[in-house]
CSV table of C-alpha atoms and ligand atoms in Angstrom, one decimal:
chain,number,residue,atom,x,y,z
A,186,MET,CA,83.7,-51.0,91.1
A,187,THR,CA,84.0,-52.7,95.1
A,188,PRO,CA,84.4,-56.2,94.9
A,189,PRO,CA,84.1,-58.5,97.8
A,190,GLY,CA,86.4,-59.1,101.2
A,191,ALA,CA,84.9,-62.1,103.0
A,192,ASP,CA,81.7,-62.1,104.0
A,193,GLY,CA,80.3,-58.6,101.4
A,194,ALA,CA,82.6,-56.5,102.7
A,195,ARG,CA,83.6,-54.2,99.4
A,196,CYS,CA,87.1,-53.0,99.6
A,197,PRO,CA,87.9,-50.5,96.1
A,198,VAL,CA,89.9,-52.2,93.5
A,199,HIS,CA,90.1,-52.0,89.5
A,200,VAL,CA,90.9,-54.4,86.7
A,201,GLU,CA,93.0,-52.4,84.1
A,202,PRO,CA,92.3,-55.4,81.2
A,203,PRO,CA,96.1,-56.0,80.2
A,204,ALA,CA,96.8,-54.8,76.4
A,205,PRO,CA,95.5,-57.7,73.4
A,206,MET,CA,97.5,-60.4,73.1
A,207,THR,CA,100.6,-60.7,70.2
A,208,LYS,CA,98.3,-62.7,67.2
A,209,SER,CA,99.9,-65.6,67.5
A,210,PHE,CA,97.4,-67.4,69.6
A,211,SER,CA,94.5,-66.0,67.2
A,212,ASN,CA,93.6,-69.8,65.5
A,213,LEU,CA,93.4,-71.5,68.9
A,214,GLN,CA,90.1,-72.8,69.0
A,215,ILE,CA,88.4,-75.0,71.8
A,216,ASP,CA,87.8,-78.8,71.2
A,217,SER,CA,84.3,-79.1,69.7
A,218,GLU,CA,84.0,-82.8,69.9
A,219,ARG,CA,85.0,-82.8,73.7
A,220,LEU,CA,82.7,-79.3,75.2
A,221,TRP,CA,79.7,-81.1,73.2
A,222,GLY,CA,80.5,-84.1,75.0
A,223,THR,CA,81.1,-83.0,78.3
A,224,ILE,CA,77.2,-81.0,77.5
A,225,HIS,CA,75.7,-84.9,76.8
A,226,GLU,CA,77.1,-86.0,79.5
A,227,THR,CA,76.4,-83.7,82.4
A,228,ALA,CA,72.7,-84.3,80.8
A,229,ARG,CA,72.6,-87.3,82.2
A,230,PHE,CA,72.0,-86.1,85.8
A,231,GLY,CA,68.7,-85.5,86.2
A,232,ALA,CA,67.1,-86.2,82.6
A,233,THR,CA,63.8,-86.2,82.0
A,234,PRO,CA,62.1,-88.6,79.6
A,235,LYS,CA,61.3,-85.4,77.3
A,236,GLY,CA,65.1,-84.9,76.4
A,237,GLY,CA,65.5,-81.9,79.5
A,238,VAL,CA,66.7,-81.3,82.6
A,239,ARG,CA,65.4,-81.5,86.5
A,240,ARG,CA,68.8,-80.5,88.5
A,241,LEU,CA,67.1,-78.7,90.9
A,242,THR,CA,69.7,-76.9,93.2
A,243,LEU,CA,70.9,-79.1,96.0
A,244,GLY,CA,69.4,-82.1,95.5
A,245,PRO,CA,70.8,-85.6,94.2
A,246,GLU,CA,71.5,-84.8,90.7
A,247,ASP,CA,73.3,-81.3,91.8
A,248,LYS,CA,75.7,-83.8,94.0
A,249,GLN,CA,76.1,-85.7,91.4
A,250,VAL,CA,76.9,-83.1,88.5
A,251,ARG,CA,79.3,-80.8,91.1
A,252,ASN,CA,80.9,-84.2,91.5
A,253,TRP,CA,82.0,-85.0,88.1
A,254,PHE,CA,82.7,-81.0,87.6
A,255,ARG,CA,85.0,-81.4,91.0
A,256,THR,CA,86.7,-84.0,89.1
A,257,ALA,CA,87.5,-82.8,86.0
A,258,CYS,CA,88.4,-79.7,86.9
A,259,GLU,CA,91.1,-81.9,89.6
A,260,ALA,CA,91.5,-83.7,85.7
A,261,ALA,CA,92.7,-80.4,84.7
A,262,GLY,CA,94.7,-79.1,87.2
A,263,CYS,CA,92.6,-77.1,89.1
A,264,GLU,CA,92.4,-76.4,92.6
A,265,VAL,CA,88.8,-76.4,93.6
A,266,TYR,CA,87.6,-74.4,96.8
A,267,VAL,CA,83.9,-74.6,98.0
A,268,ASP,CA,82.7,-71.8,100.1
A,269,ALA,CA,79.7,-71.7,102.6
A,270,LEU,CA,77.1,-71.4,100.1
A,271,GLY,CA,78.4,-74.6,97.9
A,272,THR,CA,79.7,-72.3,95.0
A,273,MET,CA,82.8,-74.4,93.7
A,274,PHE,CA,86.3,-71.8,92.1
A,275,ALA,CA,88.6,-74.1,90.4
A,276,LEU,CA,91.4,-72.4,90.3
A,277,ARG,CA,93.8,-72.8,88.1
A,278,SER,CA,97.7,-71.0,88.3
A,279,GLY,CA,98.4,-68.1,86.6
A,280,ARG,CA,102.4,-66.3,86.2
A,281,ASP,CA,101.3,-63.4,88.7
A,282,MET,CA,99.2,-65.6,91.3
A,283,THR,CA,99.1,-61.6,93.4
A,284,LYS,CA,96.4,-60.7,90.4
A,285,PRO,CA,93.4,-61.6,92.0
A,286,PRO,CA,91.9,-64.3,89.3
A,287,LEU,CA,89.9,-63.5,86.5
A,288,GLY,CA,86.4,-65.6,86.5
A,289,ILE,CA,85.2,-67.6,83.8
A,290,GLY,CA,82.0,-69.6,84.3
A,291,SER,CA,78.1,-70.3,85.0
A,292,HIS,CA,75.7,-72.5,87.0
A,293,LEU,CA,75.3,-76.0,87.3
A,294,ASP,CA,71.4,-76.3,88.2
A,295,THR,CA,68.1,-76.4,86.3
A,296,GLN,CA,64.3,-75.2,86.2
A,297,PRO,CA,62.2,-78.0,86.9
A,298,THR,CA,61.8,-78.8,83.8
A,299,GLY,CA,64.6,-77.6,82.2
A,300,GLY,CA,67.0,-78.0,79.5
A,301,LYS,CA,70.7,-78.9,79.0
A,302,TYR,CA,72.6,-76.2,78.5
A,303,ASP,CA,71.4,-72.8,80.4
A,304,GLY,CA,73.6,-72.6,82.7
A,305,VAL,CA,75.4,-75.7,82.2
A,306,LEU,CA,77.4,-74.1,78.6
A,307,GLY,CA,79.2,-71.6,80.5
A,308,THR,CA,80.3,-73.5,83.3
A,309,LEU,CA,81.4,-76.4,81.1
A,310,ALA,CA,82.9,-73.8,78.2
A,311,ALA,CA,85.2,-72.7,81.0
A,312,LEU,CA,86.4,-76.0,81.8
A,313,GLU,CA,86.5,-76.1,77.7
A,314,VAL,CA,88.6,-73.5,77.7
A,315,VAL,CA,91.2,-74.7,80.4
A,316,ARG,CA,91.4,-77.3,79.1
A,317,THR,CA,92.5,-76.0,75.6
A,318,LEU,CA,95.0,-74.0,77.2
A,319,ASN,CA,96.7,-76.6,78.9
A,320,ALA,CA,97.2,-78.3,75.9
A,321,ALA,CA,97.9,-75.7,74.5
A,322,GLY,CA,100.6,-75.2,76.6
A,323,ILE,CA,99.5,-71.9,77.7
A,324,GLU,CA,100.0,-70.1,81.2
A,325,THR,CA,98.1,-67.4,81.5
A,326,GLU,CA,99.7,-64.1,83.2
A,327,ILE,CA,96.6,-63.6,85.9
A,328,PRO,CA,95.4,-66.8,87.6
A,329,LEU,CA,91.4,-68.2,85.8
A,330,CYS,CA,89.2,-69.6,88.0
A,331,VAL,CA,86.1,-71.8,86.7
A,332,VAL,CA,83.1,-70.6,88.9
A,333,ASN,CA,79.8,-73.0,89.6
A,334,TRP,CA,77.3,-70.6,91.6
A,335,THR,CA,74.8,-72.7,93.5
A,336,ASN,CA,71.4,-72.0,93.0
A,337,GLU,CA,71.6,-69.9,90.3
A,338,GLU,CA,67.6,-70.8,88.6
A,339,GLY,CA,66.2,-69.9,92.3
A,340,SER,CA,63.7,-72.7,92.0
A,341,ARG,CA,63.3,-75.0,95.1
A,342,PHE,CA,65.1,-71.7,97.1
A,343,ALA,CA,64.5,-67.9,95.8
A,344,PRO,CA,66.0,-65.7,95.5
A,345,ALA,CA,67.5,-66.4,92.0
A,346,MET,CA,71.3,-66.4,91.5
A,347,MET,CA,71.4,-66.5,95.6
A,348,ALA,CA,75.8,-66.8,95.7
A,349,SER,CA,76.6,-64.7,93.5
A,350,GLY,CA,74.2,-62.6,95.3
A,351,THR,CA,75.6,-63.1,98.7
A,352,TYR,CA,79.5,-62.9,97.0
A,353,ALA,CA,78.6,-59.9,95.8
A,354,GLY,CA,77.5,-58.3,99.3
A,355,ASP,CA,73.8,-58.1,98.8
A,356,PHE,CA,72.3,-60.8,101.5
A,357,THR,CA,74.1,-62.4,104.0
A,358,THR,CA,75.3,-66.4,104.1
A,359,GLU,CA,73.1,-66.4,107.6
A,360,ASP,CA,69.8,-65.7,105.7
A,361,ILE,CA,70.7,-67.3,102.8
A,362,LEU,CA,71.3,-70.7,104.7
A,363,ALA,CA,68.0,-70.4,106.6
A,364,ARG,CA,66.1,-69.9,103.8
A,365,LYS,CA,63.6,-73.0,102.7
A,366,ASP,CA,62.4,-74.5,100.4
A,367,ALA,CA,58.3,-75.8,99.6
A,368,ASP,CA,58.9,-79.2,102.0
A,369,GLY,CA,60.7,-76.4,104.8
A,370,VAL,CA,64.3,-77.5,103.9
A,371,THR,CA,66.6,-75.1,104.9
A,372,VAL,CA,69.4,-74.2,102.4
A,373,ALA,CA,72.3,-75.2,105.3
A,374,GLU,CA,70.1,-78.6,105.4
A,375,ALA,CA,70.8,-79.2,101.7
A,376,LEU,CA,74.1,-79.1,101.4
A,377,GLU,CA,75.0,-80.8,104.2
A,378,ALA,CA,72.7,-83.6,103.0
A,379,ILE,CA,74.8,-83.0,99.2
A,380,GLY,CA,78.2,-82.1,101.6
A,381,TYR,CA,78.7,-79.4,99.6
A,382,ARG,CA,78.5,-76.9,102.3
A,383,GLY,CA,82.1,-75.6,102.0
A,384,SER,CA,84.6,-73.9,104.9
A,385,GLU,CA,85.1,-70.6,103.1
A,386,ALA,CA,83.7,-67.7,104.0
A,387,VAL,CA,81.3,-66.3,100.9
A,388,GLY,CA,83.5,-63.6,98.9
A,389,ALA,CA,86.9,-64.4,100.7
A,390,ARG,CA,87.8,-66.0,97.2
A,391,ARG,CA,88.5,-62.8,95.6
A,392,LEU,CA,87.6,-62.2,91.7
A,393,GLY,CA,89.3,-59.6,89.4
A,394,ALA,CA,86.9,-59.8,86.7
A,395,PHE,CA,84.3,-62.4,85.6
A,396,VAL,CA,83.3,-63.8,81.8
A,397,GLU,CA,79.9,-65.5,81.7
A,398,LEU,CA,78.9,-67.8,78.4
A,399,HIS,CA,75.3,-68.1,78.2
A,400,ILE,CA,72.6,-69.4,75.7
A,401,GLU,CA,70.3,-66.0,75.1
A,402,GLN,CA,67.4,-67.9,76.3
A,403,GLY,CA,65.5,-65.7,73.8
A,404,PRO,CA,64.6,-65.4,69.7
A,405,ILE,CA,66.8,-62.5,69.0
A,406,LEU,CA,70.3,-64.2,67.4
A,407,GLU,CA,68.7,-66.6,65.9
A,408,ALA,CA,66.3,-64.7,63.8
A,409,GLU,CA,69.0,-62.3,63.0
A,410,GLY,CA,71.0,-65.1,62.2
A,411,LYS,CA,74.2,-63.7,64.3
A,412,THR,CA,76.5,-66.6,66.3
A,413,ILE,CA,77.1,-64.4,69.1
A,414,GLY,CA,75.3,-61.9,71.1
A,415,VAL,CA,78.0,-59.3,73.0
A,416,VAL,CA,75.6,-58.3,76.0
A,417,HIS,CA,75.8,-54.5,77.0
A,418,ASN,CA,73.4,-55.1,79.7
A,419,GLY,CA,70.7,-56.9,81.5
A,420,GLN,CA,67.6,-56.4,83.1
A,421,GLY,CA,66.1,-55.5,86.5
A,422,ILE,CA,63.9,-57.7,88.2
A,423,ILE,CA,61.6,-57.6,91.4
A,424,TRP,CA,60.3,-60.8,92.2
A,425,TYR,CA,57.0,-60.7,94.7
A,426,ASP,CA,55.5,-63.5,97.2
A,427,GLY,CA,51.2,-62.2,96.9
A,428,ARG,CA,47.9,-63.4,99.3
A,429,LEU,CA,44.4,-63.4,98.1
A,430,THR,CA,42.2,-63.6,101.2
A,431,GLY,CA,38.4,-64.1,100.4
A,432,PHE,CA,36.1,-66.5,102.2
A,433,ALA,CA,36.0,-70.3,102.2
A,434,SER,CA,32.4,-70.8,101.8
A,435,HIS,CA,29.6,-73.5,99.9
A,436,ALA,CA,29.8,-74.7,96.3
A,437,GLY,CA,26.2,-74.9,96.3
A,438,THR,CA,24.9,-72.4,98.9
A,439,THR,CA,26.7,-69.7,98.5
A,440,PRO,CA,24.1,-66.7,95.9
A,441,MET,CA,26.9,-65.5,93.6
A,442,PRO,CA,26.5,-61.7,94.6
A,443,LEU,CA,28.3,-63.2,98.1
A,444,ARG,CA,31.6,-65.0,97.1
A,445,ARG,CA,34.1,-63.6,98.2
A,446,ASP,CA,36.0,-66.0,95.5
A,447,ALA,CA,40.2,-65.7,95.8
A,448,LEU,CA,40.6,-67.6,92.8
A,449,ALA,CA,37.9,-65.5,90.6
A,450,THR,CA,39.4,-62.4,92.0
A,451,PHE,CA,43.4,-64.2,91.1
A,452,ALA,CA,41.9,-64.6,87.1
A,453,GLU,CA,41.3,-60.3,86.8
A,454,VAL,CA,45.1,-60.1,88.4
A,455,VAL,CA,46.6,-62.5,86.4
A,456,LEU,CA,44.7,-60.6,83.1
A,457,ALA,CA,45.9,-56.6,85.0
A,458,VAL,CA,49.6,-58.1,84.9
A,459,GLU,CA,50.0,-59.0,81.5
A,460,ARG,CA,47.7,-55.2,80.4
A,461,ILE,CA,49.9,-53.2,82.8
A,462,ALA,CA,53.0,-55.3,81.1
A,463,ARG,CA,51.6,-54.6,77.8
A,464,GLU,CA,51.3,-50.7,78.5
A,465,LEU,CA,55.0,-50.4,79.6
A,466,GLY,CA,55.6,-51.7,75.8
A,467,PRO,CA,58.2,-53.8,75.2
A,468,GLU,CA,61.1,-53.0,77.7
A,469,ALA,CA,58.8,-54.7,81.2
A,470,VAL,CA,57.3,-58.0,81.1
A,471,GLY,CA,55.5,-59.5,83.8
A,472,THR,CA,55.1,-63.4,85.0
A,473,ILE,CA,52.9,-65.5,87.8
A,474,GLY,CA,54.6,-68.7,87.2
A,475,GLU,CA,52.9,-70.1,90.5
A,476,ALA,CA,50.1,-69.9,92.0
A,477,THR,CA,48.3,-72.0,95.1
A,478,ILE,CA,45.0,-72.8,96.0
A,479,GLU,CA,45.1,-72.9,100.0
A,480,ASN,CA,42.6,-75.9,101.2
A,481,ALA,CA,41.4,-76.5,97.7
A,482,SER,CA,38.7,-78.4,97.2
A,483,ARG,CA,36.0,-79.3,94.1
A,484,ASN,CA,32.9,-78.6,96.7
A,485,VAL,CA,34.2,-75.1,98.5
A,486,VAL,CA,34.2,-71.5,97.0
A,487,PRO,CA,38.4,-70.7,97.3
A,488,GLY,CA,39.0,-68.8,100.0
A,489,ASP,CA,42.9,-68.2,100.1
A,490,LEU,CA,45.8,-68.2,97.4
A,491,THR,CA,49.3,-67.2,97.1
A,492,PHE,CA,50.9,-66.7,93.7
A,493,THR,CA,54.0,-65.4,93.0
A,494,LEU,CA,54.9,-62.0,90.7
A,495,ASP,CA,58.3,-61.6,88.3
A,496,VAL,CA,58.3,-58.6,86.8
A,497,ARG,CA,61.5,-56.9,84.9
A,498,SER,CA,62.5,-54.0,82.7
A,499,ALA,CA,66.1,-52.6,81.9
A,500,ASN,CA,64.6,-49.5,82.0
A,501,ALA,CA,64.7,-49.0,86.5
A,502,ALA,CA,61.7,-46.1,86.5
A,503,THR,CA,59.7,-48.5,84.4
A,504,LEU,CA,59.8,-50.9,87.2
A,505,ASP,CA,58.7,-48.3,89.9
A,506,LYS,CA,56.2,-47.4,87.4
A,507,PHE,CA,55.5,-51.2,87.2
A,508,ASP,CA,55.2,-51.6,90.7
A,509,ILE,CA,52.9,-48.5,91.3
A,510,MET,CA,50.8,-49.2,89.1
A,511,LEU,CA,50.2,-53.0,90.4
A,512,ARG,CA,49.2,-52.1,94.0
A,513,LYS,CA,46.9,-49.5,92.4
A,514,VAL,CA,44.8,-51.8,90.4
A,515,PHE,CA,44.9,-54.5,92.3
A,516,GLU,CA,43.2,-52.6,95.6
A,517,GLU,CA,40.7,-51.3,93.0
A,518,ILE,CA,40.1,-54.8,92.5
A,519,ALA,CA,40.1,-56.1,96.5
A,520,ALA,CA,37.9,-53.2,96.7
A,521,ARG,CA,35.1,-54.5,94.5
A,522,ARG,CA,35.4,-58.4,95.8
A,523,LYS,CA,36.2,-57.8,99.3
A,524,VAL,CA,38.8,-59.9,98.7
A,525,ALA,CA,41.9,-58.5,101.0
A,526,VAL,CA,45.5,-58.8,98.6
A,527,GLU,CA,48.6,-59.0,100.1
A,528,LEU,CA,51.9,-58.4,97.7
A,529,ASN,CA,55.3,-58.6,99.0
A,530,GLN,CA,58.2,-57.6,97.5
A,531,VAL,CA,60.8,-59.8,97.9
A,532,TRP,CA,63.6,-59.4,95.8
A,533,ARG,CA,64.8,-56.5,93.3
A,534,LYS,CA,67.6,-56.4,91.3
A,535,GLU,CA,67.9,-53.8,89.6
A,536,PRO,CA,69.0,-54.0,85.7
A,537,THR,CA,73.0,-54.4,85.1
A,538,GLN,CA,75.4,-52.3,82.9
A,539,PHE,CA,78.7,-54.7,82.0
A,540,ASP,CA,81.8,-53.2,81.9
A,541,ALA,CA,82.6,-51.3,78.7
A,542,LYS,CA,85.7,-52.8,78.7
A,543,LEU,CA,85.0,-56.3,78.6
A,544,VAL,CA,82.2,-56.0,76.3
A,545,ASP,CA,84.9,-54.2,73.9
A,546,ALA,CA,87.3,-57.5,74.5
A,547,VAL,CA,84.0,-60.0,74.2
A,548,GLU,CA,83.2,-57.6,70.2
A,549,ALA,CA,86.7,-57.8,69.6
A,550,ALA,CA,87.1,-61.3,70.0
A,551,ALA,CA,84.3,-62.0,68.3
A,552,LYS,CA,84.8,-59.4,65.1
A,553,GLU,CA,88.3,-61.2,65.2
A,554,LEU,CA,87.3,-64.9,64.5
A,555,GLY,CA,84.8,-63.8,62.4
A,556,TYR,CA,81.6,-64.6,64.1
A,557,GLY,CA,78.8,-62.7,63.0
A,558,TYR,CA,78.0,-60.7,66.0
A,559,ARG,CA,75.1,-57.7,67.7
A,560,ARG,CA,74.9,-56.3,70.8
A,561,ILE,CA,72.5,-57.2,72.7
A,562,THR,CA,70.5,-57.1,76.0
A,563,SER,CA,70.0,-59.5,78.7
A,564,GLY,CA,66.3,-60.4,79.5
A,565,ALA,CA,67.3,-63.1,82.1
A,566,GLY,CA,69.1,-63.2,84.8
A,567,HIS,CA,72.8,-64.3,85.1
A,568,ASP,CA,75.2,-64.7,88.3
A,569,ALA,CA,77.4,-62.1,85.5
A,570,CYS,CA,75.1,-59.4,86.6
A,571,ASN,CA,75.3,-59.6,90.4
A,572,LEU,CA,79.3,-59.4,89.9
A,573,ALA,CA,78.7,-56.5,87.3
A,574,THR,CA,78.0,-54.6,90.5
A,575,VAL,CA,80.7,-55.7,92.4
A,576,MET,CA,83.9,-55.9,89.1
A,577,PRO,CA,84.5,-55.6,85.8
A,578,ALA,CA,82.4,-58.0,84.4
A,579,ALA,CA,81.0,-59.0,80.6
A,580,MET,CA,78.8,-61.6,78.9
A,581,ILE,CA,78.9,-63.5,75.7
A,582,PHE,CA,75.4,-65.2,74.7
A,583,VAL,CA,75.3,-68.0,72.1
A,584,PRO,CA,71.6,-68.5,69.8
A,585,CYS,CA,68.8,-71.0,71.3
A,586,LYS,CA,66.3,-73.1,69.2
A,587,ASP,CA,63.0,-70.6,69.0
A,588,GLY,CA,64.4,-68.9,71.8
A,589,VAL,CA,63.5,-71.4,74.0
A,590,SER,CA,64.6,-72.2,77.6
A,591,HIS,CA,63.3,-73.2,80.6
A,592,ASN,CA,61.6,-75.7,78.5
A,593,GLU,CA,62.5,-79.1,78.3
A,594,LEU,CA,63.1,-78.6,74.5
A,595,GLU,CA,65.5,-76.3,75.2
A,596,ASP,CA,68.0,-77.0,72.0
A,597,ALA,CA,72.0,-75.4,70.1
A,598,THR,CA,73.7,-76.7,67.4
A,599,GLN,CA,77.7,-77.6,68.6
A,600,ALA,CA,78.8,-75.1,66.3
A,601,ASP,CA,77.0,-72.0,67.7
A,602,CYS,CA,78.5,-73.7,71.4
A,603,ALA,CA,81.9,-73.5,70.0
A,604,ALA,CA,81.5,-70.7,68.7
A,605,GLY,CA,80.5,-69.2,72.1
A,606,ALA,CA,83.7,-71.6,74.1
A,607,ASN,CA,85.6,-69.6,71.6
A,608,VAL,CA,85.3,-66.5,72.3
A,609,LEU,CA,85.2,-67.0,75.9
A,610,LEU,CA,89.2,-68.6,75.5
A,611,HIS,CA,89.9,-65.2,73.3
A,612,THR,CA,88.1,-63.2,75.4
A,613,VAL,CA,90.4,-64.8,78.6
A,614,LEU,CA,93.7,-64.3,76.8
A,615,ALA,CA,92.6,-60.4,75.9
A,616,LEU,CA,92.3,-60.4,79.6
A,617,ALA,CA,94.4,-62.6,81.5
A,618,GLY,CA,96.9,-62.3,79.4
A,619,VAL,CA,99.8,-64.8,77.9
A,620,ALA,CA,103.1,-65.0,80.4
A,621,ASP,CA,105.7,-64.4,78.6
A,622,LYS,CA,108.0,-67.6,78.6
A,623,GLY,CA,110.9,-65.3,79.0
B,628,HGY,O1,65.5,-66.2,86.4
B,628,HGY,C1,65.9,-65.8,85.9
B,628,HGY,O2,66.3,-65.1,84.8
B,628,HGY,C2,67.5,-66.8,85.6
B,628,HGY,O3,67.1,-68.2,84.6
B,628,HGY,N1,67.4,-67.2,87.1
B,629,MN,MN1,70.9,-69.4,83.8
B,630,MN,MN1,67.3,-69.7,83.5
């Protein structure tokens, strides 16, 4: 485990979680109403008519929620720092300030038709943990750091989990600052526009470990009637940019056998992705989430089409197999249809293995609090998945309604959100320890 130094330089550290805390705090609970209130208060920033949230990273709504988050963290006695990619670190002192803080948090940006809980629950539950410790007059042995990671979603700027990936040393800050959105705006320009281009080098703010609470974004916990998911691993992800180049021609005069139709070819490509994913069985998924006919016109045979492809599996060998099968099928389709198919890999995130000791600490907290729980794999990518490559990390899941997420219908119950925050609180107490008042 080698957390980064400044700008991704890696240096060895080994964090031994302190002994589990004394029983005297075992009945400490977060304030469920207060947490629920913050979730719905911040949902106003980018609220959509259908009850969802549209808060794309580094846009005006993200600025609003960032300002709200900074004010709330400072009011809770934290010092707030911002790094060169806009990630916000709210530091709560511990007795031993020589130790790297325990990081807790998630993200506050959303998908274009996102929900109120994805990322938000984990970030605001971390704030709620601080507020609860303040109210109980508890100082932890190790400092805490509540983190709002920039651009977890990867919708406006690729890749997803961009800032935590840079923090973990997977990208350089310069590379990421130059990334552009669909309108040609760079990350640097967007950060400047909302006033969150911080001065700290990415990775300079050391964390000793990281725990993230998140909704499951899948159906398992709800289907099994479990309240807590103890996340022990996460799927690997490959993102591709694709392009189909045929030949634009007249819709009325071009005989069918002579067409080099990029859209008809794309139809075969989409079904090939679905077939390969199904062939590889339950451990693989493949999604084409975006497609654009360039210079589209109703009476022109499409000649140029771009698309994006997201492939995932918890098994690295399955990811490799998926890639090989894709390229082989695409070549066959291209040759038969005389349409060039390009497939460029733009991001690969290996499958995640979370830290056994931290996973055990999450499980022990869920057990001690009496919640039904089960070990679970994360289908979604999360900032904790990047941090797990450079420090001990773990995740806590709670159910969401019908397993729906990345959709305005995303929903969760107050009781489950509170349960997740309580498990986070007790995991923090176990890992950060409680300062001995002497
Ligand atoms: O893509 C993901 O899994 C995450 O929601 N960004
Ligand atoms: Mn998320
Ligand atoms: Mn998401």
